[in-house]
PDB file of C-alpha atoms in Angstrom:
ATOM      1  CA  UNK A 181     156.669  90.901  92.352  1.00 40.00           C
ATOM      2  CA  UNK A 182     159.945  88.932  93.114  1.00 37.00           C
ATOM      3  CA  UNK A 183     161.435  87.373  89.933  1.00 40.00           C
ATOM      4  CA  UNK A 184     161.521  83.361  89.990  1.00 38.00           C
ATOM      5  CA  UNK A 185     165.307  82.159  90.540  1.00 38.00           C
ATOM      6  CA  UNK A 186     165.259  80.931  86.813  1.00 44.00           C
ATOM      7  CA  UNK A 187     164.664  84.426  85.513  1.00 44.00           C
ATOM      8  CA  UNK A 188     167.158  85.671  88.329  1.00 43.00           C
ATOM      9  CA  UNK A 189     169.713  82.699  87.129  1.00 47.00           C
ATOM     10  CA  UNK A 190     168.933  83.692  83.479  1.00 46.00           C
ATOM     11  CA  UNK A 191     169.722  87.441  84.694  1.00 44.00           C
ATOM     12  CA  UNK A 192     173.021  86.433  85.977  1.00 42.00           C
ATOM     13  CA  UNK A 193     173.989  84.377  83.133  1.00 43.00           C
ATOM     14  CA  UNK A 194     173.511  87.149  80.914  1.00 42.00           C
ATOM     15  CA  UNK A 195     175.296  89.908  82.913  1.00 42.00           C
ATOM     16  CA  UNK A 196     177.896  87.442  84.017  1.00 41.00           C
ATOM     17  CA  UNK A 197     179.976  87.928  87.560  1.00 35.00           C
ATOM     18  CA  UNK A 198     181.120  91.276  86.882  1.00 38.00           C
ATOM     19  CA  UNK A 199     177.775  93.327  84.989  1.00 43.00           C
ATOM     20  CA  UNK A 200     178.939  92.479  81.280  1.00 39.00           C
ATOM     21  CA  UNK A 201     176.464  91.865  79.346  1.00 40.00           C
ATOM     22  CA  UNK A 202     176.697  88.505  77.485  1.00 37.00           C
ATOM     23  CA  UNK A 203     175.772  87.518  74.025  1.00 33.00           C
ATOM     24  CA  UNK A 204     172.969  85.299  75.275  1.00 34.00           C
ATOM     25  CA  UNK A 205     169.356  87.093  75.298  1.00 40.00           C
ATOM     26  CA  UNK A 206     167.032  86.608  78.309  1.00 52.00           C
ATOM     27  CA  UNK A 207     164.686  84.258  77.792  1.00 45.00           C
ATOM     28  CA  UNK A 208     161.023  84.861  78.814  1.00 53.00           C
ATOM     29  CA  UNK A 209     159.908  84.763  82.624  1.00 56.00           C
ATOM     30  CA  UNK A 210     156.753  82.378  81.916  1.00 74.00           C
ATOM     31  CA  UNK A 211     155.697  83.074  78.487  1.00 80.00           C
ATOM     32  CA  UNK A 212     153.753  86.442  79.502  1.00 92.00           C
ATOM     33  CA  UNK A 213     154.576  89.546  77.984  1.00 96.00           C
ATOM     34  CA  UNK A 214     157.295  91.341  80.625  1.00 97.00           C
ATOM     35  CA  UNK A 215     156.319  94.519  81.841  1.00 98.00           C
ATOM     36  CA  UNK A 216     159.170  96.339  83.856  1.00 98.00           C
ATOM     37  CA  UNK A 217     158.181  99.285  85.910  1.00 98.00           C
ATOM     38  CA  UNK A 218     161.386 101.615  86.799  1.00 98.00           C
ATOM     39  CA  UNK A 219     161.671 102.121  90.968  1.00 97.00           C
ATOM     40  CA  UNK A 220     164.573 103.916  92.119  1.00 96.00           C
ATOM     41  CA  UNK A 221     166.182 107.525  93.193  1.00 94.00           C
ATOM     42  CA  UNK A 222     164.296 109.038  90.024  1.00 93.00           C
ATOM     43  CA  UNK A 223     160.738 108.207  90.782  1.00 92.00           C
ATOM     44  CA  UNK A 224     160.410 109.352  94.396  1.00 81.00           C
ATOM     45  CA  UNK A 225     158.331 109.576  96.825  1.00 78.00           C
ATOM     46  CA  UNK A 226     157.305 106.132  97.572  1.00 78.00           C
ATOM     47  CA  UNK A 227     154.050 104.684  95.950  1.00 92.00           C
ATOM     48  CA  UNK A 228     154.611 106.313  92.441  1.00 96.00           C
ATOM     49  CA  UNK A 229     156.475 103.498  90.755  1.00 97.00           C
ATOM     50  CA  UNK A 230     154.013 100.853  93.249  1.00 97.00           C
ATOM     51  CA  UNK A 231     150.769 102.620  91.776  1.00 97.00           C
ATOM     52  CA  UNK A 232     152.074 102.156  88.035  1.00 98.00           C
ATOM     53  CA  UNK A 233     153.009  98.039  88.945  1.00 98.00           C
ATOM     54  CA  UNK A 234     149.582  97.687  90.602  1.00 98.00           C
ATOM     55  CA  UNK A 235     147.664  98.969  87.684  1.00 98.00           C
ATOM     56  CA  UNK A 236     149.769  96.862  84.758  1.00 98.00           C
ATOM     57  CA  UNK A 237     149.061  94.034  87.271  1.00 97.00           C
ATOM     58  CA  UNK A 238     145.615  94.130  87.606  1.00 96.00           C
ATOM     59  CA  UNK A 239     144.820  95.155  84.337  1.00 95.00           C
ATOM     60  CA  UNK A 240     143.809  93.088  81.093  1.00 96.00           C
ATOM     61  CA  UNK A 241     146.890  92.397  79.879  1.00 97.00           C
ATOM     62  CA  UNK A 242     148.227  89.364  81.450  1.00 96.00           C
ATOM     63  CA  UNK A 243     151.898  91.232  81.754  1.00 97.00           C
ATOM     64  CA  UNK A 244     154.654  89.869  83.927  1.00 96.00           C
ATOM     65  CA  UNK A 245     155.192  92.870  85.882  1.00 97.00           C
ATOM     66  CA  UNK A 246     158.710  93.218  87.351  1.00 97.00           C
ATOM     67  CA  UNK A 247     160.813  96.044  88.887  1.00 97.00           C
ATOM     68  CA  UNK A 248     163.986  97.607  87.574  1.00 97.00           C
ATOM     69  CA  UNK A 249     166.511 100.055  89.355  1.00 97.00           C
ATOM     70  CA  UNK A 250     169.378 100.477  90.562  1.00 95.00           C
ATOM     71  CA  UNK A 251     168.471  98.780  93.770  1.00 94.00           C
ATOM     72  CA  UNK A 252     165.919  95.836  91.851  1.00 96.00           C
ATOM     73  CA  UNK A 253     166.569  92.357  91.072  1.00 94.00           C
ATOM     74  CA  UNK A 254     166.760  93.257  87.075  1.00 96.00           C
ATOM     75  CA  UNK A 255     169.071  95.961  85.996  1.00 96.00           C
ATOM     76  CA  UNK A 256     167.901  99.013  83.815  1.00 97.00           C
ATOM     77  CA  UNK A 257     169.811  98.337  81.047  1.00 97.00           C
ATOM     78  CA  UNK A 258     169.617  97.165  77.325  1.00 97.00           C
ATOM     79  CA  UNK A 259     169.539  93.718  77.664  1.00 96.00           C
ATOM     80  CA  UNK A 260     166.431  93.917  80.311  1.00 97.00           C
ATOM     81  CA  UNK A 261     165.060  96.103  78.031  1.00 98.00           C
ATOM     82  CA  UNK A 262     165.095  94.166  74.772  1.00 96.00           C
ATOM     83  CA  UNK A 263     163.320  91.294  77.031  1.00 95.00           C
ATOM     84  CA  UNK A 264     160.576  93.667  77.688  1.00 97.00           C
ATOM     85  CA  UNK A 265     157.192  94.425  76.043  1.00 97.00           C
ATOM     86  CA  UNK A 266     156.719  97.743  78.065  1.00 98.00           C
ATOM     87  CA  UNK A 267     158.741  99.688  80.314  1.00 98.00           C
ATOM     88  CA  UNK A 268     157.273 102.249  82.836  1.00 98.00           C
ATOM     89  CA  UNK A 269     158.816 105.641  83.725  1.00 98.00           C
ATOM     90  CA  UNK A 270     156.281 106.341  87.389  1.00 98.00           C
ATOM     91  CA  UNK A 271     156.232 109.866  88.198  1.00 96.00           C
ATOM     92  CA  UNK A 272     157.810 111.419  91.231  1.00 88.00           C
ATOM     93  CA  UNK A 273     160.329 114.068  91.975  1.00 86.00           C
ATOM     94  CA  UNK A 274     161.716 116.550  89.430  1.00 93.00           C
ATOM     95  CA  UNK A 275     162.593 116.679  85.659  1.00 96.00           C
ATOM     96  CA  UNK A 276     166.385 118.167  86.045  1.00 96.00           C
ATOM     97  CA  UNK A 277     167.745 115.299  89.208  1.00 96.00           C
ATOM     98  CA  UNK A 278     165.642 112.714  87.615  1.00 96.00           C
ATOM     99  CA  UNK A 279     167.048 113.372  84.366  1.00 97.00           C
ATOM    100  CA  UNK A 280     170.858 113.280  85.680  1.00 96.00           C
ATOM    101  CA  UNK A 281     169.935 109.694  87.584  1.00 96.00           C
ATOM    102  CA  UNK A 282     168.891 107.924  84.075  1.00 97.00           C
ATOM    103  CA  UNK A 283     170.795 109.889  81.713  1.00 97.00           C
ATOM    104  CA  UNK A 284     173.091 106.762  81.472  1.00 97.00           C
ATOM    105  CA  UNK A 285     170.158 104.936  80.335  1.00 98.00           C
ATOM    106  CA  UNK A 286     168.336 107.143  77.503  1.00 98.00           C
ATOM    107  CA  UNK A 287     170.010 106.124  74.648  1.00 98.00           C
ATOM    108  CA  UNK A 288     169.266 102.606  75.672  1.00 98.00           C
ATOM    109  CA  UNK A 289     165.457 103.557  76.301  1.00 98.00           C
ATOM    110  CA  UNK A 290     165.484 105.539  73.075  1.00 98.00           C
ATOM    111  CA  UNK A 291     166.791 102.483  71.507  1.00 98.00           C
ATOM    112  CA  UNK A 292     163.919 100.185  72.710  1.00 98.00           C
ATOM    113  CA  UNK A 293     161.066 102.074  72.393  1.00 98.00           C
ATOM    114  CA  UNK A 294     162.097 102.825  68.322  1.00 98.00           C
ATOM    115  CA  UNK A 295     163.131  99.262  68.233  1.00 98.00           C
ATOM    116  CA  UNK A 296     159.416  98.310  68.772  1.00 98.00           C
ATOM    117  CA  UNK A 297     158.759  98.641  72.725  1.00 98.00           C
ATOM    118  CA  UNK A 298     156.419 100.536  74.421  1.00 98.00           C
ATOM    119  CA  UNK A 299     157.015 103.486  76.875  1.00 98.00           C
ATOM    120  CA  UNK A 300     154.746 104.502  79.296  1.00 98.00           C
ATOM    121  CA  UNK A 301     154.904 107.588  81.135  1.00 98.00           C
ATOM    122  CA  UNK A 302     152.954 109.516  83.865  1.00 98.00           C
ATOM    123  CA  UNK A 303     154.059 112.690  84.845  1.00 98.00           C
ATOM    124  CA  UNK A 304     157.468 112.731  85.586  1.00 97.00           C
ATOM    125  CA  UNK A 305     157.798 109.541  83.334  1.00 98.00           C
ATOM    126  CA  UNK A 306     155.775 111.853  80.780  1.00 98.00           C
ATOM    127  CA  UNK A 307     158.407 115.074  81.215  1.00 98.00           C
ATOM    128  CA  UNK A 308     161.109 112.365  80.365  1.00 98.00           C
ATOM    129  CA  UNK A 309     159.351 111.703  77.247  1.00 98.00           C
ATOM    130  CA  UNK A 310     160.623 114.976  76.078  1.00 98.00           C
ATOM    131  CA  UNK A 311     164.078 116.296  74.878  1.00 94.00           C
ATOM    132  CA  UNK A 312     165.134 118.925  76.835  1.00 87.00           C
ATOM    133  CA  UNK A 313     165.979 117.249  79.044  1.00 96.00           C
ATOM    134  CA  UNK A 314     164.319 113.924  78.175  1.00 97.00           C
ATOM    135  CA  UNK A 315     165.045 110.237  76.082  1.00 98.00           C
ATOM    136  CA  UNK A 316     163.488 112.260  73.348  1.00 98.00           C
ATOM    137  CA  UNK A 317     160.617 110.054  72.427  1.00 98.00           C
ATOM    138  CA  UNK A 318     157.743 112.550  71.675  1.00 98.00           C
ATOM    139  CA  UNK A 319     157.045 113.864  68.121  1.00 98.00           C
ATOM    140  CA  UNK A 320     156.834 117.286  69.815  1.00 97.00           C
ATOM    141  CA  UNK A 321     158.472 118.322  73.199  1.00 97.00           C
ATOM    142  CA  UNK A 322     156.873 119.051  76.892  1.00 98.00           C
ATOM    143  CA  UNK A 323     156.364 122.124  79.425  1.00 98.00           C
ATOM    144  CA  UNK A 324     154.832 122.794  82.803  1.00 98.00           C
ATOM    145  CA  UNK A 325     150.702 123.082  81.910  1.00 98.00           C
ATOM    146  CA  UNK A 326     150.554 125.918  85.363  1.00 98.00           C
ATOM    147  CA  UNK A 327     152.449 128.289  83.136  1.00 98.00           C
ATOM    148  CA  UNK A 328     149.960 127.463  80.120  1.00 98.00           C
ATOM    149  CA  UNK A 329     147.990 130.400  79.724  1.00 98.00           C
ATOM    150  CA  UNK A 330     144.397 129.756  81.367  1.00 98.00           C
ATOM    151  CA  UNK A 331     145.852 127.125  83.261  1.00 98.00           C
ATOM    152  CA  UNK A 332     143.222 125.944  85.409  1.00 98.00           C
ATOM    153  CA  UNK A 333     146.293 125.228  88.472  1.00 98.00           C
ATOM    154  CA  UNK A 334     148.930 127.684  88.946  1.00 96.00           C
ATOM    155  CA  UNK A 335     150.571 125.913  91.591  1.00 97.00           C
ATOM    156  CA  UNK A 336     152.911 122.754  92.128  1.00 96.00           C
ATOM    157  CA  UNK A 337     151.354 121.557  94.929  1.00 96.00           C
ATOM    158  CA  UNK A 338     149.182 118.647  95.310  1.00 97.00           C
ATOM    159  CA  UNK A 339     145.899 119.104  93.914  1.00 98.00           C
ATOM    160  CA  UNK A 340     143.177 118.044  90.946  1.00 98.00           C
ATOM    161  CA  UNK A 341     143.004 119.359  87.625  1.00 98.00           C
ATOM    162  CA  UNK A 342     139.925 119.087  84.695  1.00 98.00           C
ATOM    163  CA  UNK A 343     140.768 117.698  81.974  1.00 98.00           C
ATOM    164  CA  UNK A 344     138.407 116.092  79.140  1.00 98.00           C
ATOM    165  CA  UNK A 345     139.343 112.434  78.427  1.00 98.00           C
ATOM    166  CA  UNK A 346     137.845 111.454  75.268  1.00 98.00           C
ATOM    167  CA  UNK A 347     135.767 114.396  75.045  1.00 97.00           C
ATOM    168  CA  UNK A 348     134.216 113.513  78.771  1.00 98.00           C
ATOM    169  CA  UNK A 349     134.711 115.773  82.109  1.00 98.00           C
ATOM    170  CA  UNK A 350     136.862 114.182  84.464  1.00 98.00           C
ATOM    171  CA  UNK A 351     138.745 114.648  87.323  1.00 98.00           C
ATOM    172  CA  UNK A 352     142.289 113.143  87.692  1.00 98.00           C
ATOM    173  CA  UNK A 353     144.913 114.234  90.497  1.00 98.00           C
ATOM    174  CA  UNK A 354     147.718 116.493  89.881  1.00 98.00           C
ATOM    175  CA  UNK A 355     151.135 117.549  90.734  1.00 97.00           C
ATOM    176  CA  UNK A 356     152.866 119.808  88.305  1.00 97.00           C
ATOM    177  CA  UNK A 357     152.254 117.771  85.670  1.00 98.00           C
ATOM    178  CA  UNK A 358     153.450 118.343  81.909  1.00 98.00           C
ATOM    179  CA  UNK A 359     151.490 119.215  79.137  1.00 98.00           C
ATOM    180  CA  UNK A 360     152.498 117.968  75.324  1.00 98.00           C
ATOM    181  CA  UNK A 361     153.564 120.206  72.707  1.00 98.00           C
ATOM    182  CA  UNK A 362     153.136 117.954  69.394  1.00 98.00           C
ATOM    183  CA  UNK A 363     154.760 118.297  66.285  1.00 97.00           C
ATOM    184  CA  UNK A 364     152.245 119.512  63.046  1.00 96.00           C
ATOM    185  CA  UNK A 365     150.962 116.405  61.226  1.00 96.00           C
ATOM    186  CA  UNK A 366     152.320 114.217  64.329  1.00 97.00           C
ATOM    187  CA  UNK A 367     151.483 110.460  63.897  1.00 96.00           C
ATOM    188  CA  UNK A 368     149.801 111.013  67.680  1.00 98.00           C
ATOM    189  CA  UNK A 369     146.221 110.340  69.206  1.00 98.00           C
ATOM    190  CA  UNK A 370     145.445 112.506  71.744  1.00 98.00           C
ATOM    191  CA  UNK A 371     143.293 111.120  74.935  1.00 98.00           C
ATOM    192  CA  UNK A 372     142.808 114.247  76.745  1.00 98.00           C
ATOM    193  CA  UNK A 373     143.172 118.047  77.358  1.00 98.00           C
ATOM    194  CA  UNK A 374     142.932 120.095  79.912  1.00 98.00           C
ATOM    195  CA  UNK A 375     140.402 122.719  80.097  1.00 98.00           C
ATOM    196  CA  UNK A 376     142.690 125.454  78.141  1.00 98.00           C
ATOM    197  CA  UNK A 377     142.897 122.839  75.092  1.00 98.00           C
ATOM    198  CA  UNK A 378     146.732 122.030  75.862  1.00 98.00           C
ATOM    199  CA  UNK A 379     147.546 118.168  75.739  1.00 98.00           C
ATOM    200  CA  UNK A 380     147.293 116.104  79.163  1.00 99.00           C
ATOM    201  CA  UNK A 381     147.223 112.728  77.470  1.00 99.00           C
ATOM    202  CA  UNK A 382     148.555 110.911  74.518  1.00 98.00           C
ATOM    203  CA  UNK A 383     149.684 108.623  72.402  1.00 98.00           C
ATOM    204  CA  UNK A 384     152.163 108.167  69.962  1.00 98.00           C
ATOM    205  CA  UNK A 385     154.699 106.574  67.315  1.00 98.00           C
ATOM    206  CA  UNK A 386     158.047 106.388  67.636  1.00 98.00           C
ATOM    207  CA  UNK A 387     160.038 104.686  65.419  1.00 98.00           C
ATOM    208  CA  UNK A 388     158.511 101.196  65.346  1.00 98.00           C
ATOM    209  CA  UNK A 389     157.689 101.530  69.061  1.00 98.00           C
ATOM    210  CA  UNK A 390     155.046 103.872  70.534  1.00 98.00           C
ATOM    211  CA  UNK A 391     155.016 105.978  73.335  1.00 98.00           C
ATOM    212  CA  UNK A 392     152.066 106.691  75.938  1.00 98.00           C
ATOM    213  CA  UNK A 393     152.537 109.464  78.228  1.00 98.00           C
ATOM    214  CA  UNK A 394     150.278 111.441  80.428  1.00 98.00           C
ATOM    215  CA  UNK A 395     150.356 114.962  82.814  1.00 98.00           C
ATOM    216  CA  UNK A 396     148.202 114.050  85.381  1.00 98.00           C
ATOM    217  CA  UNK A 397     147.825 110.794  87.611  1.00 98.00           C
ATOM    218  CA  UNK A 398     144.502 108.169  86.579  1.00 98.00           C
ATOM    219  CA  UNK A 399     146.782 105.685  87.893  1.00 98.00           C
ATOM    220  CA  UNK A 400     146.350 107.541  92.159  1.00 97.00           C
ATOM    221  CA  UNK A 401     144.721 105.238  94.495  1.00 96.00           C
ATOM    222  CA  UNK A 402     142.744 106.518  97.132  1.00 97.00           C
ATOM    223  CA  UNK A 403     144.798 107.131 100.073  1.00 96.00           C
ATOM    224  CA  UNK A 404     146.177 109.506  97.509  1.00 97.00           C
ATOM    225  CA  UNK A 405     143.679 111.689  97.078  1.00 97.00           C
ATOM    226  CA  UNK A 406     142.795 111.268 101.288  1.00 97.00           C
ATOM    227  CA  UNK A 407     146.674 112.169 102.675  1.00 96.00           C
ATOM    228  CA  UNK A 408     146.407 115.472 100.957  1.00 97.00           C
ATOM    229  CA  UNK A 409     142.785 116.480 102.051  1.00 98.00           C
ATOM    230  CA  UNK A 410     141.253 115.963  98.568  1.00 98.00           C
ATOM    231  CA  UNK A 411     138.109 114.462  97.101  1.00 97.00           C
ATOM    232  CA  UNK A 412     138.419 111.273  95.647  1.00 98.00           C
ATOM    233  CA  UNK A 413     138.010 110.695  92.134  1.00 98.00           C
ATOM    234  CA  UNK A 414     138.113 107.103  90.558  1.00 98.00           C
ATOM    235  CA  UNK A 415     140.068 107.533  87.526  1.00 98.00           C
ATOM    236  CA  UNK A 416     141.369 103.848  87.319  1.00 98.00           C
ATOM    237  CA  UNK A 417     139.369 103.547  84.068  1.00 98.00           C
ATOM    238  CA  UNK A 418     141.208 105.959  82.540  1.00 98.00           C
ATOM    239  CA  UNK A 419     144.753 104.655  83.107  1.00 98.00           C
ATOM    240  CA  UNK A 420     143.241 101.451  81.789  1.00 98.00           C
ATOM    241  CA  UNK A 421     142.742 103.282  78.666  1.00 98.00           C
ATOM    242  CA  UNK A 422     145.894 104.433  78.528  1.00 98.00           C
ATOM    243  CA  UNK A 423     147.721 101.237  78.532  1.00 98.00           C
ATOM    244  CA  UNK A 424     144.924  99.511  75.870  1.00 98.00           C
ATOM    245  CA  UNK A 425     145.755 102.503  73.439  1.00 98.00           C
ATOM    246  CA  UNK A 426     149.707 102.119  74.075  1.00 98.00           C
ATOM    247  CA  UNK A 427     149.255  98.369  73.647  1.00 98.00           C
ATOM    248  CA  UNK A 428     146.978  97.657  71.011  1.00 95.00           C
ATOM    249  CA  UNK A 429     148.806  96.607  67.720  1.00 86.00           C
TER     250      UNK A 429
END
């Protein structure tokens, strides 16, 4: 997952000695579309923002999947992003500290995905999709499905939630994930519900961009599911549908 030192030289040459952005826009790693995937203080604990790279990586899509952070080789930041085809918010932590770490960054992230990119959010990454606090990307806003009424989970623990994903029963692991309050008439297809008919996956327009987000976690690997006592439920398929719907023209 280590950039190439051309990309890192091309980084540099663009951000100069001292982090100013240059004139000069970042040419492409290898000719694949570039996929960054944010790691950092606001996608904790560890394995969220590895679990989103993993499934970009292995998926259909031939993406050049990189990290960005405060702590990565490529900066979150404008230029980065205009380089980018997609850029992953993981989940992990919550919606207030995580909001204060990238609030910096959403008018950049705004910026990109109406510009044409492609955001793609799980959990936390799909509470930042909202506006209060959020990068305000959603044709609608987002709030806690336990205090739906008939939530199926009234805690925020670890745990699994039903949801139907394309009209199918499935089982996808949870953690006080959002649901998705949409706009009337929203330009927005919605993947999945949860069993009291609120929104647990979708996707939408924004600007000339578009905007996937989800409440729950397709994209948890086994030793998920196992560390917290849980049946495991193969939902990989799922997050695969995810991305095709956020990246199909």
């Amino acid at each position: 997952m280590t950039p190439p030192t051309r990309f890192l030289d091309a980084l540099r040459r663009t951000f100069g000695t001292r982090g100013e952005p240059a004139a000069v826009p970042l040419p492409a790693p290898d000719g694949r579309r570039l996929a960054l995937v944010y790691r950092g203080p606001a996608a904790r604990p560890a394995g969220c923002s590895e679990a989103v790279a993993a499934l970009l990586a292995a998926g259909p899509w031939n993406l050049d999947v990189r990290y960005t952070g405060p702590a990565e080789d490529i900066p979150l930041s404008a230029t980065s992003l205009a380089h980018a085809h997609l850029y992953a918010q993981p989940g992990g932590g919550s919606l207030d500290p995580a909001y204060r770490r990238l609030r910096k960054h959403a008018d950049e992230i705004r910026t990109y995905v109406q510009g044409g990119g492609r955001y793609l959010g799980f959990c936390l990454g799909g509470y930042l999709a909202g506006d209060d606090p959020g990068f305000d990307l959603l044709p609608g806003d987002t709030d806690q499905y336990i205090v739906t009424p008939g939530a199926t989970v009234d805690h925020d623990g670890d745990t699994v939630v039903e949801t139907r994903w394309r009209g199918l029963p499935r089982t996808v692991y949870f953690q006080d994930g959002p649901h998705f309050i949409l706009d009337p008439g929203a330009d927005a297809t919605v993947l999945a519900t949860y069993p009291n008919g609120t929104v647990a996956a979708v996707v939408a327009a924004c600007g000339a961009g578009k905007v996937a987000v989800v409440g729950p976690h397709p994209e948890a690997t086994d030793d998920w599911f196992l560390d917290e006592g849980l049946p495991v439920h193969q939902t990989h398929d799922l997050a695969v549908d995810l991305v095709d719907e956020l990246l199909e023209d």
